[in-house]
XYZ file of C-alpha atoms in Angstrom:
762
model
C 44.328 60.743 -126.554
C 44.751 60.638 -122.544
C 44.982 63.944 -121.044
C 48.201 63.424 -118.203
C 49.072 66.300 -116.058
C 52.558 65.811 -114.045
C 52.665 68.028 -111.312
C 56.479 68.815 -110.578
C 56.380 71.213 -106.987
C 59.012 72.970 -106.663
C 61.254 75.427 -104.201
C 65.114 76.263 -104.811
C 65.128 73.712 -108.005
C 66.780 76.021 -110.441
C 69.727 73.708 -111.468
C 66.987 71.109 -112.353
C 63.981 71.867 -113.216
C 64.914 72.865 -117.150
C 66.445 69.119 -117.504
C 63.444 67.461 -116.030
C 61.194 69.753 -118.427
C 62.169 68.573 -120.964
C 63.694 65.228 -120.296
C 59.537 64.467 -119.634
C 58.391 66.373 -122.929
C 60.862 63.827 -125.159
C 59.538 60.699 -123.317
C 57.393 58.556 -126.180
C 54.625 57.943 -124.264
C 50.818 58.018 -125.545
C 49.282 60.880 -123.629
C 48.721 64.582 -124.262
C 50.969 65.287 -121.740
C 50.702 68.817 -119.489
C 53.747 70.188 -117.171
C 52.319 72.013 -113.561
C 55.023 73.436 -111.799
C 54.303 74.895 -108.447
C 56.107 76.718 -107.613
C 56.863 78.345 -103.475
C 58.899 80.986 -104.181
C 62.047 80.029 -104.571
C 64.952 82.607 -103.184
C 67.452 80.929 -105.843
C 64.883 82.168 -108.850
C 63.683 78.556 -110.293
C 60.441 80.544 -110.577
C 61.907 82.748 -113.284
C 62.996 79.559 -115.599
C 59.450 78.070 -114.979
C 57.956 81.568 -116.724
C 60.787 80.969 -119.174
C 59.339 77.280 -119.882
C 56.587 78.125 -120.280
C 57.035 80.408 -122.802
C 58.615 78.229 -124.853
C 56.010 75.251 -124.851
C 52.409 77.066 -124.396
C 49.706 74.832 -123.795
C 52.087 72.144 -122.134
C 53.442 73.860 -119.230
C 52.380 76.090 -117.133
C 52.976 78.035 -113.504
C 51.348 78.046 -110.649
C 53.365 80.719 -108.490
C 52.595 80.670 -104.439
C 53.612 83.361 -102.054
C 55.649 81.260 -99.739
C 56.730 78.057 -99.037
C 53.498 76.114 -97.178
C 55.044 72.074 -97.664
C 54.567 70.245 -99.707
C 51.520 68.709 -98.851
C 49.827 72.285 -99.467
C 51.841 72.152 -103.326
C 50.708 68.925 -104.251
C 47.034 69.703 -103.611
C 47.424 72.754 -105.769
C 48.904 71.258 -108.109
C 45.815 68.852 -108.059
C 43.779 71.303 -108.137
C 44.487 72.923 -111.574
C 45.070 69.059 -113.175
C 41.511 68.486 -112.486
C 40.508 71.857 -113.764
C 42.652 71.737 -116.996
C 40.352 68.657 -117.628
C 43.375 65.738 -116.293
C 43.244 61.772 -116.535
C 46.065 60.618 -114.720
C 47.992 63.060 -112.447
C 51.613 62.452 -112.191
C 53.068 63.004 -109.162
C 57.081 63.263 -109.127
C 59.951 65.609 -107.463
C 62.161 67.869 -109.557
C 65.435 66.284 -108.657
C 66.205 64.061 -110.458
C 65.755 61.049 -107.352
C 62.530 60.107 -109.884
C 64.315 59.504 -113.383
C 61.734 60.497 -115.550
C 62.534 56.980 -117.617
C 60.674 55.072 -115.167
C 57.900 57.273 -115.813
C 56.507 55.138 -118.478
C 56.285 52.019 -116.956
C 54.007 53.762 -113.919
C 51.673 54.246 -116.778
C 50.782 51.361 -118.197
C 50.399 49.755 -114.125
C 47.724 52.512 -114.515
C 45.324 50.919 -117.017
C 45.296 47.902 -113.971
C 44.946 49.913 -110.690
C 43.474 53.622 -109.711
C 47.039 54.802 -107.461
C 50.358 53.419 -109.586
C 53.385 53.946 -106.575
C 56.905 54.042 -107.671
C 58.225 51.785 -105.380
C 62.054 51.308 -103.519
C 61.232 49.092 -101.471
C 59.041 46.651 -103.753
C 61.422 43.535 -105.067
C 63.336 45.309 -107.981
C 62.837 48.894 -106.521
C 66.807 49.562 -105.837
C 69.057 53.057 -103.940
C 70.999 55.368 -104.353
C 75.136 53.895 -103.227
C 75.475 56.172 -101.997
C 72.806 55.731 -98.759
C 74.430 54.324 -95.698
C 73.399 51.306 -94.018
C 71.641 53.062 -91.246
C 69.624 55.207 -94.076
C 68.226 51.937 -95.928
C 67.507 50.455 -92.841
C 65.770 53.339 -91.486
C 63.791 54.089 -94.002
C 63.004 50.446 -94.642
C 61.305 49.978 -91.190
C 59.800 52.895 -91.183
C 58.277 51.711 -94.176
C 57.638 48.345 -93.912
C 57.433 48.108 -90.609
C 56.176 51.164 -89.483
C 53.813 52.319 -91.091
C 52.095 49.469 -91.643
C 51.637 48.004 -88.399
C 50.415 51.752 -87.364
C 47.457 51.921 -89.809
C 47.542 48.344 -91.780
C 48.548 49.791 -95.485
C 49.294 47.264 -97.750
C 52.239 48.533 -99.380
C 56.075 48.725 -99.547
C 56.635 52.905 -100.063
C 54.027 54.184 -98.755
C 56.356 57.610 -97.849
C 57.476 57.100 -101.443
C 56.267 60.519 -103.654
C 56.400 59.397 -107.447
C 53.165 58.343 -108.694
C 49.877 57.918 -111.218
C 46.328 58.406 -109.860
C 43.630 58.712 -111.717
C 41.228 61.325 -111.877
C 38.356 59.398 -110.249
C 40.834 58.049 -108.094
C 40.933 61.757 -106.591
C 37.856 63.015 -106.925
C 36.998 60.374 -104.512
C 39.441 61.058 -101.832
C 38.716 64.087 -101.868
C 42.081 65.482 -99.949
C 41.244 69.589 -100.037
C 38.528 68.590 -97.391
C 40.037 65.532 -95.662
C 43.769 65.963 -95.672
C 45.136 66.642 -92.387
C 48.527 66.067 -92.831
C 51.791 68.252 -94.717
C 55.018 67.548 -95.040
C 56.035 63.584 -96.354
C 53.073 63.070 -94.060
C 50.221 64.023 -97.041
C 52.101 60.456 -98.445
C 51.023 58.418 -96.481
C 47.856 59.700 -95.610
C 46.727 60.063 -99.337
C 47.156 56.244 -99.833
C 45.890 55.568 -96.978
C 42.706 56.894 -97.265
C 43.001 55.333 -100.811
C 43.012 52.129 -99.386
C 40.709 53.107 -97.263
C 37.781 53.096 -99.605
C 38.621 50.050 -100.912
C 40.319 51.438 -104.412
C 43.427 49.197 -106.012
C 47.312 50.298 -105.493
C 49.918 49.256 -107.214
C 53.387 48.949 -106.704
C 55.642 49.311 -109.519
C 59.374 49.139 -109.060
C 62.081 52.332 -109.345
C 66.285 53.170 -109.082
C 65.955 56.045 -106.407
C 69.151 57.797 -107.579
C 70.995 59.908 -105.740
C 70.146 63.756 -105.830
C 72.752 65.332 -108.105
C 72.084 68.698 -107.804
C 71.018 71.176 -105.008
C 69.876 70.391 -101.712
C 67.214 67.692 -100.127
C 63.777 69.477 -98.188
C 63.638 66.675 -95.472
C 65.222 67.447 -91.861
C 64.603 65.582 -88.481
C 61.935 67.692 -87.449
C 59.685 67.088 -91.224
C 60.670 63.388 -90.043
C 59.235 63.138 -86.692
C 56.599 65.312 -87.309
C 55.503 62.548 -90.119
C 56.383 60.020 -87.413
C 54.270 61.401 -85.143
C 50.633 62.118 -86.698
C 50.924 58.520 -88.814
C 49.266 56.394 -86.568
C 46.632 59.279 -85.572
C 45.444 58.430 -89.568
C 43.232 55.677 -87.991
C 41.288 58.386 -86.424
C 40.871 61.239 -88.648
C 39.984 59.283 -91.091
C 37.419 56.510 -88.947
C 34.638 56.682 -91.463
C 36.902 55.543 -93.971
C 36.444 52.038 -92.682
C 39.069 49.621 -94.222
C 38.524 46.604 -95.359
C 38.894 43.506 -92.391
C 39.785 46.873 -90.531
C 38.640 45.703 -86.827
C 38.513 47.280 -83.269
C 41.099 46.339 -81.026
C 39.740 43.352 -78.429
C 38.414 44.426 -75.308
C 41.287 43.007 -72.920
C 44.102 44.773 -74.384
C 44.529 48.401 -72.703
C 43.041 51.825 -74.772
C 44.808 54.138 -75.560
C 42.670 57.113 -74.289
C 44.138 59.951 -74.878
C 45.417 62.030 -77.896
C 48.669 62.912 -75.870
C 48.414 58.934 -74.601
C 48.862 57.957 -78.528
C 52.129 60.070 -79.262
C 53.053 58.565 -76.583
C 52.793 54.863 -77.807
C 54.226 56.259 -81.038
C 57.342 57.131 -80.040
C 58.210 54.165 -77.686
C 57.522 51.406 -80.781
C 59.551 54.845 -82.760
C 61.902 54.269 -79.722
C 62.159 50.385 -79.908
C 62.202 50.351 -84.119
C 65.483 52.979 -84.100
C 67.502 50.851 -81.622
C 66.454 47.505 -83.735
C 67.921 49.135 -86.404
C 71.060 50.179 -84.435
C 71.815 46.935 -83.401
C 73.312 46.106 -87.167
C 73.996 49.818 -87.944
C 76.489 50.853 -85.483
C 80.041 49.628 -84.267
C 80.177 47.888 -81.244
C 81.930 50.093 -77.968
C 84.519 48.627 -76.383
C 83.182 47.339 -73.186
C 80.855 44.620 -76.205
C 83.223 43.578 -78.190
C 84.965 42.657 -74.547
C 82.522 40.783 -73.166
C 82.067 39.852 -77.014
C 85.707 38.550 -76.524
C 84.339 36.369 -72.815
C 82.295 34.435 -75.691
C 85.496 33.372 -77.320
C 87.086 32.137 -74.777
C 85.020 29.656 -73.020
C 85.130 28.794 -68.920
C 82.806 28.594 -66.421
C 83.304 32.468 -64.903
C 85.940 35.570 -66.006
C 88.211 37.533 -63.683
C 85.950 40.794 -63.380
C 82.041 39.526 -64.062
C 80.639 35.532 -64.373
C 79.546 33.874 -66.985
C 75.653 35.164 -67.947
C 76.844 38.003 -70.358
C 79.175 35.204 -72.268
C 76.457 32.745 -72.796
C 74.070 35.623 -74.217
C 76.511 36.808 -76.190
C 77.581 33.327 -77.359
C 74.379 32.513 -78.365
C 73.225 35.910 -80.668
C 76.018 34.879 -82.314
C 75.115 31.691 -83.213
C 71.701 33.110 -85.048
C 73.369 35.791 -86.417
C 77.098 35.446 -86.674
C 80.148 37.786 -85.187
C 77.992 40.524 -86.165
C 76.915 43.507 -84.144
C 73.457 41.895 -83.875
C 74.983 38.978 -83.241
C 76.423 40.407 -80.496
C 73.111 42.613 -78.759
C 70.441 40.991 -80.086
C 70.069 38.173 -77.265
C 70.103 41.540 -74.829
C 67.568 43.127 -76.307
C 65.624 40.322 -76.550
C 65.601 40.093 -72.670
C 65.159 43.875 -71.895
C 61.935 43.737 -74.223
C 60.682 40.061 -71.825
C 61.520 42.431 -68.777
C 58.832 44.734 -70.003
C 56.974 42.358 -70.280
C 57.330 40.254 -66.306
C 56.843 44.183 -65.242
C 53.893 44.499 -66.877
C 53.293 41.240 -64.583
C 54.574 42.209 -61.922
C 53.450 45.310 -61.583
C 49.585 44.895 -62.534
C 49.843 41.831 -59.131
C 50.188 44.915 -57.227
C 49.848 48.078 -58.396
C 47.203 47.720 -60.488
C 47.467 47.123 -64.290
C 47.723 50.627 -65.386
C 50.515 50.646 -62.868
C 51.832 47.520 -64.580
C 51.389 48.930 -68.141
C 52.644 52.219 -67.510
C 56.071 51.129 -65.522
C 56.359 47.905 -68.074
C 56.715 51.526 -71.126
C 58.654 53.040 -68.654
C 61.790 50.271 -68.838
C 61.516 50.788 -72.294
C 61.873 54.336 -73.137
C 63.707 55.407 -69.723
C 67.145 56.484 -70.843
C 69.537 54.461 -68.823
C 67.441 51.115 -69.167
C 66.951 52.066 -73.406
C 70.685 52.305 -73.291
C 70.595 48.690 -71.303
C 68.946 47.019 -73.560
C 71.068 48.154 -76.714
C 74.348 47.759 -75.581
C 75.587 44.308 -74.488
C 76.313 44.232 -70.978
C 75.551 42.117 -68.532
C 72.662 44.346 -67.165
C 70.181 43.352 -69.972
C 70.255 39.848 -68.234
C 70.580 41.387 -65.097
C 67.447 43.027 -65.374
C 65.380 40.456 -67.329
C 66.012 37.780 -64.305
C 65.904 40.645 -61.819
C 62.117 40.814 -62.868
C 62.120 36.703 -63.576
C 62.793 36.711 -59.510
C 59.890 39.250 -59.076
C 57.192 37.424 -60.937
C 57.969 34.059 -58.641
C 58.167 36.494 -55.248
C 54.727 37.456 -56.417
C 53.455 34.243 -57.615
C 54.447 32.607 -53.944
C 53.459 35.649 -51.186
C 50.685 36.978 -53.170
C 49.298 34.201 -54.845
C 49.875 31.503 -52.778
C 51.417 29.061 -55.040
C 54.706 27.143 -53.648
C 56.745 27.423 -57.627
C 57.032 30.790 -57.106
C 59.714 30.018 -54.967
C 61.366 27.653 -57.148
C 60.700 30.381 -60.168
C 62.493 32.561 -57.576
C 65.543 30.639 -57.163
C 65.986 29.505 -60.194
C 66.283 33.691 -61.394
C 68.259 34.525 -59.078
C 71.069 32.061 -59.885
C 70.531 33.407 -63.604
C 70.534 37.341 -61.676
C 74.034 35.999 -59.730
C 75.055 34.199 -63.069
C 74.874 38.308 -65.268
C 76.649 39.704 -61.664
C 77.078 39.354 -57.864
C 74.060 42.186 -57.276
C 72.112 39.498 -57.805
C 72.106 38.382 -54.225
C 70.584 41.315 -53.518
C 67.695 39.736 -54.400
C 68.036 37.315 -51.739
C 67.985 39.853 -49.040
C 64.830 40.913 -50.384
C 63.111 37.966 -50.283
C 64.319 37.914 -46.720
C 63.183 41.125 -45.482
C 59.517 40.968 -47.027
C 59.027 37.655 -45.575
C 60.179 38.653 -41.931
C 58.671 42.101 -41.743
C 55.193 41.612 -43.549
C 54.051 38.620 -40.742
C 51.088 36.655 -42.368
C 54.218 35.457 -45.205
C 56.656 34.535 -42.454
C 54.793 31.217 -42.126
C 56.340 30.469 -45.902
C 59.135 29.962 -43.895
C 57.962 27.148 -41.849
C 57.597 25.656 -45.105
C 60.213 23.931 -47.234
C 60.161 25.003 -50.438
C 61.463 28.976 -49.511
C 64.690 26.855 -48.835
C 64.501 24.717 -52.015
C 64.886 27.352 -53.986
C 67.636 28.874 -52.535
C 69.551 25.108 -52.812
C 67.664 25.242 -56.306
C 70.149 29.217 -56.809
C 73.639 27.510 -55.360
C 73.280 24.989 -57.886
C 72.876 27.321 -61.424
C 75.288 29.487 -59.060
C 78.165 26.914 -58.310
C 80.087 26.970 -61.359
C 81.065 30.857 -60.118
C 81.785 29.823 -57.195
C 84.031 26.754 -58.425
C 85.938 28.741 -60.701
C 86.927 31.355 -58.059
C 88.192 28.353 -55.855
C 90.368 27.151 -58.497
C 91.506 31.308 -59.061
C 92.592 32.405 -55.837
C 89.350 33.471 -55.147
C 90.151 35.556 -57.847
C 86.801 37.644 -59.259
C 84.838 37.922 -55.531
C 88.415 39.776 -54.856
C 88.650 41.683 -57.117
C 84.369 43.032 -56.756
C 84.663 43.407 -53.529
C 87.855 43.718 -52.038
C 90.381 45.309 -54.121
C 87.936 47.767 -56.562
C 86.835 49.369 -53.543
C 90.707 51.027 -50.940
C 89.723 53.598 -48.132
C 89.487 56.657 -49.779
C 89.085 59.945 -48.257
C 84.419 61.296 -47.723
C 83.923 62.946 -51.077
C 80.955 65.192 -51.277
C 81.322 64.819 -55.218
C 80.845 61.084 -55.826
C 77.726 61.692 -53.376
C 76.108 64.381 -55.069
C 76.895 62.509 -58.592
C 74.688 59.475 -56.708
C 71.996 61.301 -56.301
C 72.022 62.572 -59.521
C 72.399 59.192 -61.540
C 69.013 58.181 -59.614
C 67.245 61.640 -60.668
C 68.871 60.291 -64.098
C 67.178 57.009 -64.335
C 63.984 57.803 -62.300
C 63.622 61.237 -63.691
C 63.297 64.135 -61.436
C 59.168 63.826 -62.146
C 58.745 60.222 -60.962
C 61.002 60.878 -57.992
C 59.950 64.050 -56.734
C 56.682 62.066 -56.712
C 57.854 58.753 -54.638
C 59.256 60.918 -52.207
C 56.234 63.698 -51.947
C 54.371 60.660 -51.206
C 56.148 58.997 -48.551
C 55.232 61.518 -45.922
C 51.413 60.661 -46.289
C 52.785 56.749 -46.054
C 53.931 56.795 -43.484
C 51.715 59.264 -41.720
C 48.787 56.431 -42.480
C 50.907 53.348 -41.942
C 50.637 52.863 -45.576
C 54.515 51.375 -45.466
C 53.115 48.331 -44.323
C 50.905 46.839 -46.674
C 52.369 44.368 -49.001
C 53.008 46.504 -52.193
C 55.134 49.091 -50.198
C 56.199 45.646 -48.027
C 57.722 44.369 -51.398
C 59.072 48.039 -53.149
C 61.382 48.865 -49.543
C 62.514 45.401 -49.715
C 63.733 44.752 -53.239
C 65.198 48.833 -53.899
C 66.553 50.076 -50.087
C 69.601 46.737 -49.854
C 71.020 47.941 -53.286
C 70.247 51.833 -53.007
C 71.563 51.836 -49.412
C 74.603 49.761 -50.143
C 75.656 52.168 -53.035
C 74.321 55.087 -51.219
C 77.034 54.065 -48.663
C 80.112 53.282 -50.788
C 79.499 56.480 -52.680
C 80.283 58.841 -49.407
C 83.756 57.277 -51.043
C 83.552 55.576 -54.243
C 82.330 56.140 -57.760
C 79.135 54.659 -58.149
C 78.091 54.011 -62.264
C 75.266 55.159 -63.557
C 74.209 51.267 -64.195
C 74.693 50.126 -60.880
C 71.295 50.723 -58.900
C 69.161 50.256 -61.421
C 67.792 46.439 -60.586
C 66.595 48.249 -57.346
C 64.800 50.833 -59.211
C 63.174 48.607 -61.012
C 60.053 48.069 -57.936
C 60.148 51.614 -58.183
C 58.897 52.035 -61.473
C 55.461 50.404 -61.022
C 55.054 52.504 -57.676
C 55.431 55.731 -58.932
C 52.975 55.172 -61.367
C 50.196 53.919 -59.174
C 50.860 57.004 -57.471
C 50.153 59.197 -60.139
C 46.789 57.268 -60.559
C 45.480 57.316 -57.626
C 46.183 61.526 -58.123
C 43.847 61.050 -61.611
C 41.486 59.241 -59.416
C 40.817 61.709 -57.005
C 41.908 64.844 -58.193
C 38.195 66.157 -58.474
C 37.881 67.850 -62.063
C 38.900 66.474 -65.046
C 40.808 69.218 -65.338
C 43.190 67.981 -62.340
C 42.843 64.833 -63.626
C 44.468 65.427 -67.035
C 47.278 67.415 -65.310
C 48.069 64.402 -63.069
C 47.296 62.101 -66.155
C 49.829 64.260 -69.035
C 52.717 64.209 -66.235
C 53.330 60.600 -66.571
C 52.667 60.178 -70.467
C 55.016 63.041 -71.425
C 57.501 62.045 -68.639
C 57.554 58.699 -71.054
C 56.834 60.521 -74.213
C 59.555 62.638 -73.246
C 62.282 59.667 -72.295
C 61.063 58.363 -75.629
C 61.831 61.448 -77.569
C 65.222 62.205 -76.064
C 66.576 58.847 -76.617
C 64.771 58.506 -79.934
C 67.271 62.095 -80.915
C 70.681 60.967 -79.674
C 70.241 56.836 -81.515
C 69.758 59.332 -84.778
C 72.906 61.337 -84.091
C 75.155 58.926 -83.411
C 73.320 56.804 -85.909
C 73.302 59.375 -88.982
C 76.999 60.468 -87.462
C 78.645 57.170 -87.359
C 79.595 57.665 -91.411
C 81.965 60.965 -90.274
C 83.497 58.789 -87.526
C 80.601 58.726 -84.575
C 81.324 61.934 -81.594
C 81.624 59.045 -78.993
C 84.691 57.790 -78.693
C 83.649 54.739 -77.113
C 81.634 53.921 -81.597
C 85.227 54.914 -82.988
C 86.786 54.816 -85.776
C 87.044 50.146 -85.443
C 86.653 49.267 -88.648
C 89.150 51.916 -90.672
C 91.679 50.967 -87.921
C 91.297 47.453 -87.858
C 91.880 47.500 -91.351
C 95.611 49.877 -90.379
C 96.252 47.700 -88.216
C 95.669 44.135 -90.359
C 97.799 45.689 -92.770
C 101.203 45.668 -91.007
C 100.027 42.451 -89.227
C 99.908 40.847 -93.058
C 104.030 42.222 -93.563
C 104.356 40.732 -90.497
C 103.052 37.930 -91.595
C 104.424 37.472 -94.620
C 107.956 37.596 -93.425
C 108.329 35.801 -90.445
C 105.614 32.774 -92.022
C 103.080 33.076 -88.941
C 100.440 34.955 -87.737
C 102.270 37.544 -85.558
C 100.222 38.560 -81.527
C 98.297 42.499 -82.179
C 98.008 43.889 -78.439
C 96.333 46.883 -77.295
C 98.135 48.557 -75.108
C 95.098 49.236 -72.748
C 93.253 47.063 -70.483
C 91.067 45.886 -72.793
C 89.226 48.523 -74.872
C 91.863 48.342 -78.188
C 92.685 44.480 -78.059
C 89.164 43.852 -77.816
C 87.532 45.778 -80.287
C 90.202 44.636 -82.957
C 89.432 40.804 -81.921
C 86.523 41.712 -82.835
C 86.797 43.360 -86.085
C 89.771 42.064 -87.557
C 87.838 39.080 -87.665
C 86.043 39.137 -90.626
C 89.912 40.041 -92.328
C 91.416 36.758 -90.945
C 91.519 34.158 -93.681
C 93.304 31.171 -91.330
C 94.116 32.614 -88.068
C 91.395 33.851 -85.086
C 91.283 37.036 -84.547
C 90.518 36.200 -80.529
C 93.036 33.724 -79.812
C 95.810 36.522 -81.419
C 94.639 39.786 -79.446
C 95.884 40.660 -76.259
C 96.035 43.573 -73.812
C 98.640 45.375 -72.171
C 99.151 43.144 -69.525
C 102.054 41.289 -71.798
C 104.442 44.498 -71.838
C 103.271 45.951 -68.618
C 99.953 46.932 -66.223
C 96.996 45.371 -65.881
C 94.786 43.926 -68.292
C 91.413 42.117 -66.227
C 90.463 39.066 -67.610
C 93.291 39.310 -71.058
C 95.726 38.049 -68.197
C 93.728 34.774 -67.689
C 93.312 33.758 -71.178
C 96.759 32.802 -72.024
C 100.839 32.407 -70.865
C 102.788 35.235 -71.420
C 105.293 32.172 -72.830
C 103.051 30.905 -75.495
C 104.063 34.217 -77.207
C 108.003 33.914 -76.357
C 109.548 34.628 -79.438
C 106.905 35.812 -81.175
C 106.499 39.802 -83.863
C 103.595 42.254 -82.769
C 101.723 44.683 -84.193
C 101.324 47.083 -81.355
C 98.776 49.892 -80.934
C 98.087 52.413 -78.893
C 96.733 55.393 -78.287
C 98.982 58.524 -79.631
C 99.306 60.315 -76.258
C 101.023 57.414 -74.921
C 104.367 59.406 -75.397
C 107.021 56.607 -74.132
C 105.363 53.921 -75.928
C 108.980 53.001 -77.483
C 110.427 52.657 -74.181
C 107.616 50.543 -72.359
C 107.885 48.087 -75.027
C 111.626 48.279 -75.640
C 112.547 45.712 -72.191
C 110.270 42.994 -73.575
C 110.962 43.148 -77.707
C 114.153 42.933 -79.600
C 113.269 45.969 -82.434
C 110.704 48.065 -81.978
C 109.423 50.137 -84.914
C 106.899 53.437 -83.951
C 105.449 53.638 -88.332
C 104.748 56.922 -88.997
C 100.566 56.001 -90.624
C 98.984 59.979 -91.913
C 95.803 57.542 -92.025
C 96.149 56.737 -87.620
C 95.876 60.808 -87.604
C 92.267 60.782 -88.991
C 90.247 58.363 -87.776
C 88.040 60.979 -85.933
C 88.669 62.726 -82.500
C 91.100 59.483 -81.444
C 94.969 59.241 -82.866
C 96.522 56.323 -82.200
C 100.287 54.820 -83.029
C 101.491 51.441 -84.219
C 104.650 50.141 -83.154
C 105.862 46.943 -84.904
C 107.877 44.611 -82.307
C 110.170 41.491 -83.105
C 111.100 38.604 -80.491
C 108.651 38.955 -78.028
C 110.938 37.820 -74.423
C 108.781 38.516 -71.370
C 110.906 39.207 -68.864
C 111.195 37.893 -64.996
C 109.000 40.548 -63.757
C 106.308 40.354 -66.120
C 106.805 36.127 -65.647
C 105.381 36.452 -62.035
C 102.402 38.863 -62.556
C 100.961 35.649 -64.472
């Protein structure tokens, strides 16, 4: 008969231990079963319960008491050692909280007949999770196991972090974890499976159901998850002598990650991108994103407050993935990843491969650029076309390839279709050619001028739209938004702070500190520094001037800072090369690595916080409980529809925020009407409405009933509505006061009759 030892590590499992032990001993299996409880001095008395069970079942239950909690890995190693010393042929490891079900044990034991290691898998075909797992938690777990661990280690396992396993005695002896193991906590599970894979042992997965913990508290924490994630890629080096099947060195053409610090940074960067990808589909849209989704539902050559590129980007994403959060955001993320590739190409050409690679990494993880890749606005396409234009200019000026001017022209047109800020690309190209004498010969060729004509042709739809709409967009962006405000030291300080936040103090200080040296040696006239200045100073200068009297948004200077990323990286790497001692070289190198690592760690922390708190209503109001609010509004919409026989209009009482999120999140609830066409902003009643003013006429809604939604702070809502509706009823609904930090109110309005002043505003 086969000897089976079950190792149960426990810490504060008093509510579960007795029931678990009795369930295991009652299993209908043909094995001599022995249970080893490894207790880490649980303060709730788990150790005493284990001793009582050992007395009740002599020979079948034994207890290892440890003086303190030393981690999951250490507990299992102690249990494995005792199991082998007691003559176990098979060793089963499992949790004591019933997330690993005793009834699944027979299936794992059956699979062990043809495998050296059997893993009870949540994520292989047939595996399931508890019902209360949020979408974000499910996605994070699947990404961590299915993508991250597989990518880092080449480990062909769906659930590498799962702790429900059966080990053969020979497997544990071959792995010898008591000598080789380097990880504790939950990283222990991955390392053990990886060592088995490296030795060519047979690994099988059996689908299990992983229910929610019934009693007690989980031992998992953010710190434990982060520690395990950081250490996973290091296992390749730790166990380099245990070569996995098919292992081979990376080709020399791929830049080598030389130090442990750099490897950890790479891990953080990959984690940051994976978390962002998960968040694309899991986090609710911000109102700005929903507003640009509304662009895509109102096809036009251009729009009141922005050119049309953002609507095309979102339309493409929703064509691929439907009208979902992922559909709205996906293409923007893809463009930011492409921008990083272009950054590597641009940076390598002017500053060397090392600086190009560092700049590409920084573009992916610096917080403001990272957010640009997540939130679906016009900034992601702008940054992509900005980088594409820089690559085109590089081909034209550095590589003397005429096609570069056409690529730059096309990219300039794309940038202008994204945001009017793209005009500074033209200013940069002209400035570079004029300042650097050898490049002036390009002005005597036809190619730059044809590139400009190409850009103008691409941008022409926006010009036509403005010409047919009284130049509304140009006036709004360049005149109406910037009145003659008084000088403000606060806005100047905010502008400086934004640049520090965007570049980080470390990168900005390196750039500023080296300016005197470059000026003293006139190196600023070198081509690389001419390009850097030409494509950064014009936009930065204009925004600095505006900041004297006006607020500058976080994203407005991001395009100008792009060329500074490879420049700052180059200055750091130059210091590394010139350092006279190894210690100094490491110090300079670590400053750059730590900047990227700290940026990646910060964005990971923020995104995980938002992902894990959204189920309880995100503390960041931009990602507010829009689905719940839309559901409540839909109930009142159906009542009005039943009364009048036609779909009522939904009005959000602000410029665009409420109207946009309600249109997006009511979409799946509507069965026969497009929510975007039946939603409007406050401009139908009073005040500005941005693009909504151009998407319908007030007369289109004459006589319609409406559901009006407003912020609860709008205390005079009835008075604002009374003059354009036949009747107004403010509803009393307690649910509107239980939607997180924000409070809302709803008014049922009948018989829309716009006044002459409302009609005149159109």
